[in-house]
Coordinates of C-alpha atoms and ligand atoms in Angstrom, one line a residue:
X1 CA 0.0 0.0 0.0
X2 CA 2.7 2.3 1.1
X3 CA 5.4 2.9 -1.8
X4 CA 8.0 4.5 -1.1
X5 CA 10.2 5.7 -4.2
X6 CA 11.4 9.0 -4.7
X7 CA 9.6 10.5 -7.4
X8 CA 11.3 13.1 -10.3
X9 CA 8.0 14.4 -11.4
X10 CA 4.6 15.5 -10.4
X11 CA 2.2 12.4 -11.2
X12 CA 4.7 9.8 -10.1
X13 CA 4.3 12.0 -6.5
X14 CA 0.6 12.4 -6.9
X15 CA 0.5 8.4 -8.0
X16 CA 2.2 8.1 -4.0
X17 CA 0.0 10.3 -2.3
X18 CA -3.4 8.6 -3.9
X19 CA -2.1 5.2 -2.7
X20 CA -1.2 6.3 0.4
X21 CA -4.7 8.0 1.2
X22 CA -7.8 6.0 -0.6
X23 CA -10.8 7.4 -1.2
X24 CA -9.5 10.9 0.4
X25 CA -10.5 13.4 -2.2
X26 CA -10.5 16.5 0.1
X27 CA -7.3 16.1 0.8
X28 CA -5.6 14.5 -2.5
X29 CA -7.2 18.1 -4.1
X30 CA -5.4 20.3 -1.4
X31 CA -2.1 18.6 -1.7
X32 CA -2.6 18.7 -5.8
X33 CA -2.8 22.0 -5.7
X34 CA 0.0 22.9 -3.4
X35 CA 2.3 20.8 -5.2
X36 CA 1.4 22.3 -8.9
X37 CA 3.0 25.4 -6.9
X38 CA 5.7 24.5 -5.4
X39 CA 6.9 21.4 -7.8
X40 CA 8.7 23.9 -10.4
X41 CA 10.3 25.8 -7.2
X42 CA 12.2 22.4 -5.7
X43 CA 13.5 22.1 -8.9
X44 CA 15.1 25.0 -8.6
X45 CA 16.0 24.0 -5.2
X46 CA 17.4 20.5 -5.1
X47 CA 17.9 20.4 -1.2
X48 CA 14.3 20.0 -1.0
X49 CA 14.0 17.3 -3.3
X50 CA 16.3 15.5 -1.4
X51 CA 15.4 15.8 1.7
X52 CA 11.8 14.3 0.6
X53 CA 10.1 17.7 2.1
X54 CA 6.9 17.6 0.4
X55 CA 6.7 13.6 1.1
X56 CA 7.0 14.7 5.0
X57 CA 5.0 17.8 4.7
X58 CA 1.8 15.5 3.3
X59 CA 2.0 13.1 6.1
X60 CA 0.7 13.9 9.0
X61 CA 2.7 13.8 12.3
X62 CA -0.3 12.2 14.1
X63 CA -3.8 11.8 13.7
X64 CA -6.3 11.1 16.9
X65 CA -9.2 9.7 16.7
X66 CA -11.6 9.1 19.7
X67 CA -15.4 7.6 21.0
X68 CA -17.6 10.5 22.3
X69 CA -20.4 9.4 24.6
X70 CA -23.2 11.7 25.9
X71 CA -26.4 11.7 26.6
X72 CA -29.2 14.0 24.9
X73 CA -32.5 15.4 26.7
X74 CA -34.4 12.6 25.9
X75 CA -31.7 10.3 28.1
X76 CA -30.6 8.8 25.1
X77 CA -27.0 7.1 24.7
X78 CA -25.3 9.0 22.0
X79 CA -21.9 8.2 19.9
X80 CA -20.5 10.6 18.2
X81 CA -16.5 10.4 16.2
X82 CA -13.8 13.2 17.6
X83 CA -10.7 13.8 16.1
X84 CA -7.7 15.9 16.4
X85 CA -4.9 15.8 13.1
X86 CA -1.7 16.8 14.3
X87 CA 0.0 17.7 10.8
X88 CA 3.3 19.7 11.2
X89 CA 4.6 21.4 14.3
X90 CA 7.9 22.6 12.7
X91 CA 7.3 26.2 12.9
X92 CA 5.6 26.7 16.5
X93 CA 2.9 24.6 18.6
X94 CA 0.3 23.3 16.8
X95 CA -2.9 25.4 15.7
X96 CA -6.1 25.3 14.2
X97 CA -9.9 25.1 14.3
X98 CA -12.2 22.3 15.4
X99 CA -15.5 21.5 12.8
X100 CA -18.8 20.1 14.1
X101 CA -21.0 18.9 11.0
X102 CA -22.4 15.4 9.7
X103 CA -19.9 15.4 7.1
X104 CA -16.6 15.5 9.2
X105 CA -14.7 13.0 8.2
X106 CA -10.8 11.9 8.2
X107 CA -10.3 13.0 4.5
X108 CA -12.2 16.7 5.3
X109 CA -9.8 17.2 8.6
X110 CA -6.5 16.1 6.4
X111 CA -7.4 18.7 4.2
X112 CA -7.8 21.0 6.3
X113 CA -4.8 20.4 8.5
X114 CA -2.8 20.5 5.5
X115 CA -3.8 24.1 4.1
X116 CA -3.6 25.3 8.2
X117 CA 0.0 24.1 8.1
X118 CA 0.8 26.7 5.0
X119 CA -1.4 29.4 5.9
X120 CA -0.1 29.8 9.9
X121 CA 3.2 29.9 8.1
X122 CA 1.9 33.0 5.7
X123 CA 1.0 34.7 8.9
X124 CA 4.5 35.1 10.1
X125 CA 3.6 33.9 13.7
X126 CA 5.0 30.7 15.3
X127 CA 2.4 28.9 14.6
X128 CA 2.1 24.9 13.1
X129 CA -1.2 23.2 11.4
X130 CA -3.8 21.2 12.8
X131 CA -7.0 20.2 12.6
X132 CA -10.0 18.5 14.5
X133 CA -14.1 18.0 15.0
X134 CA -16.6 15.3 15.3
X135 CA -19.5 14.4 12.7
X136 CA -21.7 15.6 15.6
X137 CA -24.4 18.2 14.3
X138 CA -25.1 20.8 16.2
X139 CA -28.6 21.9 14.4
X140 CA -31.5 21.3 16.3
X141 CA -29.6 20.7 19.1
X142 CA -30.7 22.2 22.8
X143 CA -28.2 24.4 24.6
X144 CA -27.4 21.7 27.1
X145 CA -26.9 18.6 24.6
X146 CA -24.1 21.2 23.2
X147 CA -23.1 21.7 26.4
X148 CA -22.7 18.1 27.4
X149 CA -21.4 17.0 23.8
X150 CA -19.0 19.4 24.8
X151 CA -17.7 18.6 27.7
X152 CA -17.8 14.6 26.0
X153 CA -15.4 15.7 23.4
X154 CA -13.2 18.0 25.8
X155 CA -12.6 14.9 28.1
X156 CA -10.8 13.0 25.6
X157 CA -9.2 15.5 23.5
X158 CA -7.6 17.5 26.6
X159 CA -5.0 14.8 27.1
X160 CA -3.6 15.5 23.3
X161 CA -3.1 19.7 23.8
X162 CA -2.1 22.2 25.5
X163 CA -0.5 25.7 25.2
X164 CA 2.8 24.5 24.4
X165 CA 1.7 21.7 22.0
X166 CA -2.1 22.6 20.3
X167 CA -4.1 25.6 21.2
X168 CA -7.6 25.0 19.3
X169 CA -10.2 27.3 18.2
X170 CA -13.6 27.1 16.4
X171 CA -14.8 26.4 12.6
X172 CA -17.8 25.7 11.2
X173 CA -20.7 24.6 13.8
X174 CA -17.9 26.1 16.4
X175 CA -18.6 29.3 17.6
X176 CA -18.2 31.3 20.9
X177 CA -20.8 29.0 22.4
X178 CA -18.9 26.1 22.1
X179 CA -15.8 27.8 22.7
X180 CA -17.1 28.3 26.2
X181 CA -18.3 25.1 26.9
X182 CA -14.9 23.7 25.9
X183 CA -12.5 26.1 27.2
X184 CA -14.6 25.6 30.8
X185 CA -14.1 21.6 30.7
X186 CA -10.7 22.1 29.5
X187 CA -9.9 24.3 32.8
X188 CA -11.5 21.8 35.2
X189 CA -9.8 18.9 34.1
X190 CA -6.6 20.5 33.7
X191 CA -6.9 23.1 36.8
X192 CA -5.1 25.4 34.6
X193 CA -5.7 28.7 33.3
X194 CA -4.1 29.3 29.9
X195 CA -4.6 29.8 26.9
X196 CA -5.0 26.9 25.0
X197 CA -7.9 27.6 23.3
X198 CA -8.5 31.3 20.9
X199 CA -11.9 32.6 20.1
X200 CA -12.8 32.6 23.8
X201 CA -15.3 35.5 25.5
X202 CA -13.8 38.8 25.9
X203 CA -14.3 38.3 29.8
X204 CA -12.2 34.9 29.9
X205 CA -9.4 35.9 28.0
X206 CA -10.6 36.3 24.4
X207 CA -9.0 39.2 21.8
X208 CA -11.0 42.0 20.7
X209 CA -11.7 41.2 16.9
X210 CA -10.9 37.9 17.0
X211 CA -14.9 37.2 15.6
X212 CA -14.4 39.9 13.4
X213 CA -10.9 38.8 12.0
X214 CA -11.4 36.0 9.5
X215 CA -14.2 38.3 7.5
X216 CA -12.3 41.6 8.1
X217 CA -8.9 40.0 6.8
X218 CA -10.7 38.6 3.8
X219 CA -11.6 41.6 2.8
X220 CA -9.0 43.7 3.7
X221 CA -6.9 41.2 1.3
X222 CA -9.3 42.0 -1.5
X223 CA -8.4 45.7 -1.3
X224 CA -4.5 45.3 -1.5
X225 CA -5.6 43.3 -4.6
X226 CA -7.6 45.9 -6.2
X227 CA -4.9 48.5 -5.3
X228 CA -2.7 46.5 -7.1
X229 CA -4.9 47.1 -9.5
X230 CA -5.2 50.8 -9.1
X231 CA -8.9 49.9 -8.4
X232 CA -10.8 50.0 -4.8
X233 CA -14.0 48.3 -3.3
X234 CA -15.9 51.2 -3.3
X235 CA -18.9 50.9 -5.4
X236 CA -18.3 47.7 -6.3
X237 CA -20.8 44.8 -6.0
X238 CA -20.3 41.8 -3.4
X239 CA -21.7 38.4 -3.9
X240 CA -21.4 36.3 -0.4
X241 CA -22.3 33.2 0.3
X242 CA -22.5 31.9 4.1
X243 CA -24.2 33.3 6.8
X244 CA -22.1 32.6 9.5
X245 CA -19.1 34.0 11.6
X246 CA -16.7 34.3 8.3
X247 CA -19.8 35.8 5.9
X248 CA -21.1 37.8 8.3
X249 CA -17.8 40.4 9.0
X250 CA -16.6 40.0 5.6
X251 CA -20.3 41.7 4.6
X252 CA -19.9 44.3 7.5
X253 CA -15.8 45.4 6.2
X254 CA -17.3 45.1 2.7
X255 CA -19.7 47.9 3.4
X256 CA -17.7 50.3 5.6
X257 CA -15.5 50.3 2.6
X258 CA -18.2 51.6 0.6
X259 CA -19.1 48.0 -1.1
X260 CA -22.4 47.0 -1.9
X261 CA -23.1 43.1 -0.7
X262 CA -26.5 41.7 -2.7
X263 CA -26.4 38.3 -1.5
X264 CA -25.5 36.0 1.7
X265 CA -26.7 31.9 2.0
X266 CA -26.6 28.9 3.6
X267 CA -27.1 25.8 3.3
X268 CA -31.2 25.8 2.4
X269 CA -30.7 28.7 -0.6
X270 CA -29.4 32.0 -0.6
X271 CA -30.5 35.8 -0.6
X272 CA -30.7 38.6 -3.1
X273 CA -31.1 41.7 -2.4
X274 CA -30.0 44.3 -5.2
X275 CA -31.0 47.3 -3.0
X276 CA -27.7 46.1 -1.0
X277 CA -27.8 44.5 2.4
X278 CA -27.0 47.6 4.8
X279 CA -25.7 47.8 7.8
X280 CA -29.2 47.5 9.1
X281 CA -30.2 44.6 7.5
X282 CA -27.1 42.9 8.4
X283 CA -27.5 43.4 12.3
X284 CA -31.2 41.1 11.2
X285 CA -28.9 38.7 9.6
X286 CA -27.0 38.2 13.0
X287 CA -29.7 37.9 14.8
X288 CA -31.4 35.8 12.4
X289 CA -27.8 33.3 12.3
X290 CA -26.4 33.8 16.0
X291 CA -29.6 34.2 18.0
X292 CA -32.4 32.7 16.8
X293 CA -30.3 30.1 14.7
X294 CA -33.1 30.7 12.2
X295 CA -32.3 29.8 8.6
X296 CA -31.2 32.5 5.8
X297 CA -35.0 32.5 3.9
X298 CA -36.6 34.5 7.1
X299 CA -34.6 37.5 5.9
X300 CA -37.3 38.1 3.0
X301 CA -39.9 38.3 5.8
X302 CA -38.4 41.5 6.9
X303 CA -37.1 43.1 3.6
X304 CA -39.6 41.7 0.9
X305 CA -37.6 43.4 -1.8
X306 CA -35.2 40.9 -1.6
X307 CA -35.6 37.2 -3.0
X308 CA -34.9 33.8 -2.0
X309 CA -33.5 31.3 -4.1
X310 CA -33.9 27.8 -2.8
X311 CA -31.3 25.3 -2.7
X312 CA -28.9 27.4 -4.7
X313 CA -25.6 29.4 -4.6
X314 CA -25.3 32.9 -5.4
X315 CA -22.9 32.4 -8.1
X316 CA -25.0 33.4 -11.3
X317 CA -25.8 37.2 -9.6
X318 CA -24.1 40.0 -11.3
X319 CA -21.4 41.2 -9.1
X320 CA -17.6 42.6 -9.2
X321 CA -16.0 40.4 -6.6
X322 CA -17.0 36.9 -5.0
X323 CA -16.4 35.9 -1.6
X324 CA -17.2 31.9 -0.9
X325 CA -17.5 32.6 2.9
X326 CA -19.4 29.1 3.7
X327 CA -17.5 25.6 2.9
X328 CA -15.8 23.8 1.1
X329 CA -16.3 22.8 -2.8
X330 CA -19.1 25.5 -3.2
X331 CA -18.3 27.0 -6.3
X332 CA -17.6 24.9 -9.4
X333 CA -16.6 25.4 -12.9
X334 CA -19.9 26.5 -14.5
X335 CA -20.4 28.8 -11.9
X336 CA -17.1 30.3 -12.2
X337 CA -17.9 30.9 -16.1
X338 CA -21.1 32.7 -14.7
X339 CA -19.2 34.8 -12.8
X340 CA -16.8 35.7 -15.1
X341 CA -19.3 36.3 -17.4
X342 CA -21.1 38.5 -15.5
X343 CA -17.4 40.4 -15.3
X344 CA -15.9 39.6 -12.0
X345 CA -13.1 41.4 -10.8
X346 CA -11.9 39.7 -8.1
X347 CA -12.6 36.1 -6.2
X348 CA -11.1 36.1 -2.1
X349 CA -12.0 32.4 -0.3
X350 CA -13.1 33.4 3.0
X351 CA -13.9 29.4 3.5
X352 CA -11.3 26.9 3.3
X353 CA -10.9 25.7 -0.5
X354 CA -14.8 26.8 -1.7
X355 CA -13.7 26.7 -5.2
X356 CA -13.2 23.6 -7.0
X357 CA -9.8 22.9 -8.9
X358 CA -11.2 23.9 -12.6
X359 CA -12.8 26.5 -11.7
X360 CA -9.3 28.1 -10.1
X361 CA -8.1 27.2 -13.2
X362 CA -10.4 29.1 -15.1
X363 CA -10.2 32.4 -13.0
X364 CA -6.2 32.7 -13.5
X365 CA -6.9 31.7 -17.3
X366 CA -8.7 34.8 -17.4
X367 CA -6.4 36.2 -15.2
X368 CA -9.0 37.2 -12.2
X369 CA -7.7 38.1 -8.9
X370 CA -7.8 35.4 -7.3
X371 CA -7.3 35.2 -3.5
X372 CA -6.6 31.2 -2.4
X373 CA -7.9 30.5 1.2
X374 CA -4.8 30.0 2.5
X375 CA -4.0 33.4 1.9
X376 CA -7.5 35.6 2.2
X377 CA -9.2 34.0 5.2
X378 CA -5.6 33.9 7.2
X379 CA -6.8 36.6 9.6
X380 CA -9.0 34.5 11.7
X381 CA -5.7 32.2 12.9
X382 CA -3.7 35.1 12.8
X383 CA -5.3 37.1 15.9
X384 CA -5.7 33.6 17.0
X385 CA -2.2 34.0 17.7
X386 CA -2.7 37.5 18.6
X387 CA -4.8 36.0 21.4
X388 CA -2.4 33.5 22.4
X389 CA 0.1 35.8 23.2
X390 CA -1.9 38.3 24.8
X391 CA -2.7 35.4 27.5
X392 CA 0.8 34.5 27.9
X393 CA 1.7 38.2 28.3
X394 CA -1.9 38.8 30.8
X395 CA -2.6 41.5 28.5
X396 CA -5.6 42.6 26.8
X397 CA -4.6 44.7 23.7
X398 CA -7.5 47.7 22.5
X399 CA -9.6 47.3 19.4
X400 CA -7.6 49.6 17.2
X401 CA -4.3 47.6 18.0
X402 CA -5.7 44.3 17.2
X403 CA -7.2 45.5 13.8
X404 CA -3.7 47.4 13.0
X405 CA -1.9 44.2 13.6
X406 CA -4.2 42.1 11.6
X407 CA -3.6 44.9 8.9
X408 CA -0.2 44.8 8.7
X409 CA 0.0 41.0 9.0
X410 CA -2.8 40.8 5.7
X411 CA -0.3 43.4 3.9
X412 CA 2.6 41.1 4.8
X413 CA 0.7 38.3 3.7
X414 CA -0.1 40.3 0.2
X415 CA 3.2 41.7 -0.4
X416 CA 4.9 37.6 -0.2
X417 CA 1.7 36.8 -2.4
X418 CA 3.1 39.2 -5.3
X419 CA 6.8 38.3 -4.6
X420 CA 6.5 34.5 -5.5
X421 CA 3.2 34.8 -7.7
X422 CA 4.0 37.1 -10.7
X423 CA 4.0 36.4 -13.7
X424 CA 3.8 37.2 -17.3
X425 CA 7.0 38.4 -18.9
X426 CA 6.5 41.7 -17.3
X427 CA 5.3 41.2 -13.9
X428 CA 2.0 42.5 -14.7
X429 CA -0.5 39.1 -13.7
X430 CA 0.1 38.0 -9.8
X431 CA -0.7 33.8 -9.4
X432 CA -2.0 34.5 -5.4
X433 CA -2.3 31.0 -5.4
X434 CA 1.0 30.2 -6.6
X435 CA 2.5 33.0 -4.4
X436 CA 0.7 31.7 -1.2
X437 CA 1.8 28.3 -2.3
X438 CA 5.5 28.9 -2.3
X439 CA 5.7 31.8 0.3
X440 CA 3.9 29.1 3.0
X441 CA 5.9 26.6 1.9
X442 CA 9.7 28.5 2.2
X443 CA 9.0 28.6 6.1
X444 CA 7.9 25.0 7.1
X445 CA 10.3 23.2 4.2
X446 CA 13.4 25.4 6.1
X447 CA 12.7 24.1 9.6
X448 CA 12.5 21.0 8.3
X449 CA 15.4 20.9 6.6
X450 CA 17.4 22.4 9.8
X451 CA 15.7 19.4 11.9
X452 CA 17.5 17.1 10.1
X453 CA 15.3 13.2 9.2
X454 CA 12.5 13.9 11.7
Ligands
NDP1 P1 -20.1 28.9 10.7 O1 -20.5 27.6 11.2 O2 -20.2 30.2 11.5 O3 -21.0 29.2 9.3 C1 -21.0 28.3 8.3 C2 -21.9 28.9 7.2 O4 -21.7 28.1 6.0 C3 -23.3 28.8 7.5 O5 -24.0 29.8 6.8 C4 -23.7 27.4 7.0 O6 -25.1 27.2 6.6 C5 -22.9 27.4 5.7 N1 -22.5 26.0 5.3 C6 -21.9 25.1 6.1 N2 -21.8 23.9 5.5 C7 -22.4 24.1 4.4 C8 -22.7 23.2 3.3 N3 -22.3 21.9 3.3 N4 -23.4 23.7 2.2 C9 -23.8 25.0 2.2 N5 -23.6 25.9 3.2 C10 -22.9 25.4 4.2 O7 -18.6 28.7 10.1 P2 -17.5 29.8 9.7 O8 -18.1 31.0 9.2 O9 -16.6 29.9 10.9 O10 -16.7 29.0 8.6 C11 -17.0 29.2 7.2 C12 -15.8 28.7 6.4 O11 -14.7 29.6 6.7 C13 -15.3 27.3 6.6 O12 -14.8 26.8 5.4 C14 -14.2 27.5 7.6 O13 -13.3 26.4 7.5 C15 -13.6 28.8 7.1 N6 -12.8 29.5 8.1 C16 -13.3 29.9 9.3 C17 -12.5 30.6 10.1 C18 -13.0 31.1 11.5 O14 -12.2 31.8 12.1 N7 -14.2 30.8 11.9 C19 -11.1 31.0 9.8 C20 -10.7 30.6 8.4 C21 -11.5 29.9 7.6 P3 -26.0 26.3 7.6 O15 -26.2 27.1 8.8 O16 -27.2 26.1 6.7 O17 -25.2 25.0 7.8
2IT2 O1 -9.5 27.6 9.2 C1 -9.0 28.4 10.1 O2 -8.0 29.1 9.9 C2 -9.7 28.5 11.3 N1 -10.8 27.9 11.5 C3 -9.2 29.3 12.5 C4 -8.2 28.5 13.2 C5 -7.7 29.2 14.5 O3 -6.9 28.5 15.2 O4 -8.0 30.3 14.8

């Protein structure tokens, strides 16, 4: 099952990794794509090749997997699959988000341990990759089955972090809720205050902006684009899809910047509303999605001038830039034509890979800026970090210092993009994905290289 040769060429390497991980498309299309990048770039650098970095790189160091047992309202038994995928600690303890949602599964957490590992290096902060989460759905679910799922999952997975070794935080179906529940069981068991978990209550050690930072670094990515450019946000036309925590404050930056957002989903159908969904109307939207837990259709009941379009994606609007702010494999080749025909500007990932492979392809064939996850949604792990060492310092940094850091760290972020991605004989087209791709990769391949075979 295992073969291990070294291979010269891209599809002899791709052959290995298919073997290696069956039936694993998640995370065969993340490491695809991060190879296409960085294959032509060890050729240039043969120290990599023969250290076998990107063989190491796609394994993970460890992967947990664990029985969770709770009981639900009713007093029924339930059994639920937790996980934690330790991928690559090189660079600092590791990080990244835990995922609660029927389709969690090993090949979805690869993935995104994988991409985590590459985008905590693009922050510049000592941070490695990791992922974990349970297929446990949180919908429908009362406040004390979340509660008591957990405290289920916290039991187990405290033995395998710590602030030193993992620091998790939330993802989708993980908000400041669970956060709570998990940072509280983690403290009791442990008898411990720090911080080894981000995203927690501003009254228990969480950063200002933190909620804010994964939509607000999204879009503040998308302006640095434009700018490069000589172009801006204002006036231009958003299309979002998502309603939760990264959709939500990529739709409020959007508009202080003088952006106009017309749609927002989730997973029933999205929203259109050409009139622009104001600040107003966004303050419905999170109560609608954080309070009530209501689903994305009940925003026509308060603004029928707006439609709702069930079961769909809002990819076929007319709008200037596109912001897959909801999951995974949500926009697909035929809706990337529909979007370029409808003469996108730019496309920033706020979700972790939401755009299918050929329909990246066809966005830098038409040479559309094209922000890759890895690189646009980096904000939320990066004042992650900004969290982590606020605990260890027992400080709590103000608003306006948070948001400059996450600035700076976005411009940083930008700045690598263009020095590894352009292209064209003159410089004029920047690759993102190819920059973020190689830029992550220069960090973590480095370390490893310096730790000698480990
Ligand atoms: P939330 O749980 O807050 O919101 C998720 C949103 O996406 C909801 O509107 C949900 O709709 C929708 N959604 C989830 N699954 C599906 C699906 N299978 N099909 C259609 N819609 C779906 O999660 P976040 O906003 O935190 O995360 C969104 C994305 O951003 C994810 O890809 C995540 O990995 C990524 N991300 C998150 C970061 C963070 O800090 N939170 C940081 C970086 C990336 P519904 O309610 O109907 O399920
Ligand atoms: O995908 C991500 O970057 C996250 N879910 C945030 C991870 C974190 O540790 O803040």
């Amino acid at each position: 099952m295992y073969e291990d040769t070294y291979c010269e060429d891209i599809t002899c390497f791709m052959g290995g990794v298919e073997k290696r991980n069956p039936g694993e498309a998640e995370f065969i299309a993340a490491v695809r794509e991060v190879a296409e990048s960085v294959f032509p770039y060890i050729e240039e650098h043969p120290q990599y090749r023969k250290a076998r970095i990107l063989e190491r790189m796609t394994e993970p160091d460890r992967i947990i997997s664990f029985r969770v047992t709770w009981e639900d309202d009713e007093g029924n038994i339930r059994v639920n699959r937790g996980f934690r995928v330790q991928f690559n600690n090189s660079i600092g303890p590791y990080k990244g988000g835990l995922r609660f949602h029927p389709t969690v599964n090993l090949s979805i957490l690869k993935f995104l341990g994988f991409e985590q590992t590459f985008k905590n290096s693009l922050t510049g902060l000592p941070m490695g990759g990791a992922k974990g989460g349970s297929n446990f759905n949180p919908k429908g679910k009362s406040d004390r089955e979340i509660m008591r799922f957990c405290q289920a999952y916290m039991t187990e997975l405290q033995h395998y972090i710590g602030e030193n070794t993992d620091v998790p935080a939330g993802d989708i179906g993980v908000g400041a809720r669970e956060i709570s529940y998990l940072f509280g069981q983690y403290k009791r068991l442990r008898n411990e205050w720090t911080g080894t978990i981000t995203g927690k209550g501003l009254s228990y050690g969480g950063s200002l902006i933190r909620k804010e930072a994964t939509g607000y670094g999204c879009v503040y990515f998308t302006k640095l684009m434009l700018e490069e450019r000589q172009d801006s946000l204002a006036g231009k036309r958003v299309a979002i899809s998502g309603s939760g925590n990264v959709a939500i404050y990529a739709a409020k930056k959007a508009l202080e910047l003088g952006a106009t957002v017309v749609t927002m989903s989730d997973s029933s159908g999205f929203i259109y509303d050409e009139s622009g969904i104001n600040e107003e109307k966004l303050e419905t939207v999170i109560q609608l999605k954080e309070v009530e837990r209501a689903r994305i259709s009940k925003y026509v009941e308060s603004y029928p001038e707006a439609t709702f379009h069930e079961g769909q994606r809002p990819w076929s609007v007319k709008a200037d830039v596109a912001m897959p702010c909801a999951t995974q494999n949500e926009l697909n080749l035929s809706e990337a034509k529909a979007l370029v025909a409808n003469g996108v500007l730019a496309v920033a990932e706020g979700a972790n890979m939401p755009t299918d492979a050929d329909a990246v392809e066809y966005f830098l064939e038409h040479k559309i800026l094209f922000a890759p996850a890895k690189a646009a949604n980096a904000g939320g792990v990066a004042v992650s970090g900004l969290e982590q060492s606020q605990n260890s310092l027992r400080v709590s940094w103000s608003r306006e210092e948070v948001d400059d850091r996450l600035k700076a760290i976005m411009a940083d972020i930008h700045t690598n993009c263009v020095k590894y991605g352009k292209e064209d004989a003159d410089g004029s087209f920047v690759n993102y994905l190819k920059g973020a791709n190689i830029a992550g990769f220069i960090k973590v391949a480095d370390s490893m290289l310096a730790y000698g075979a480990v």
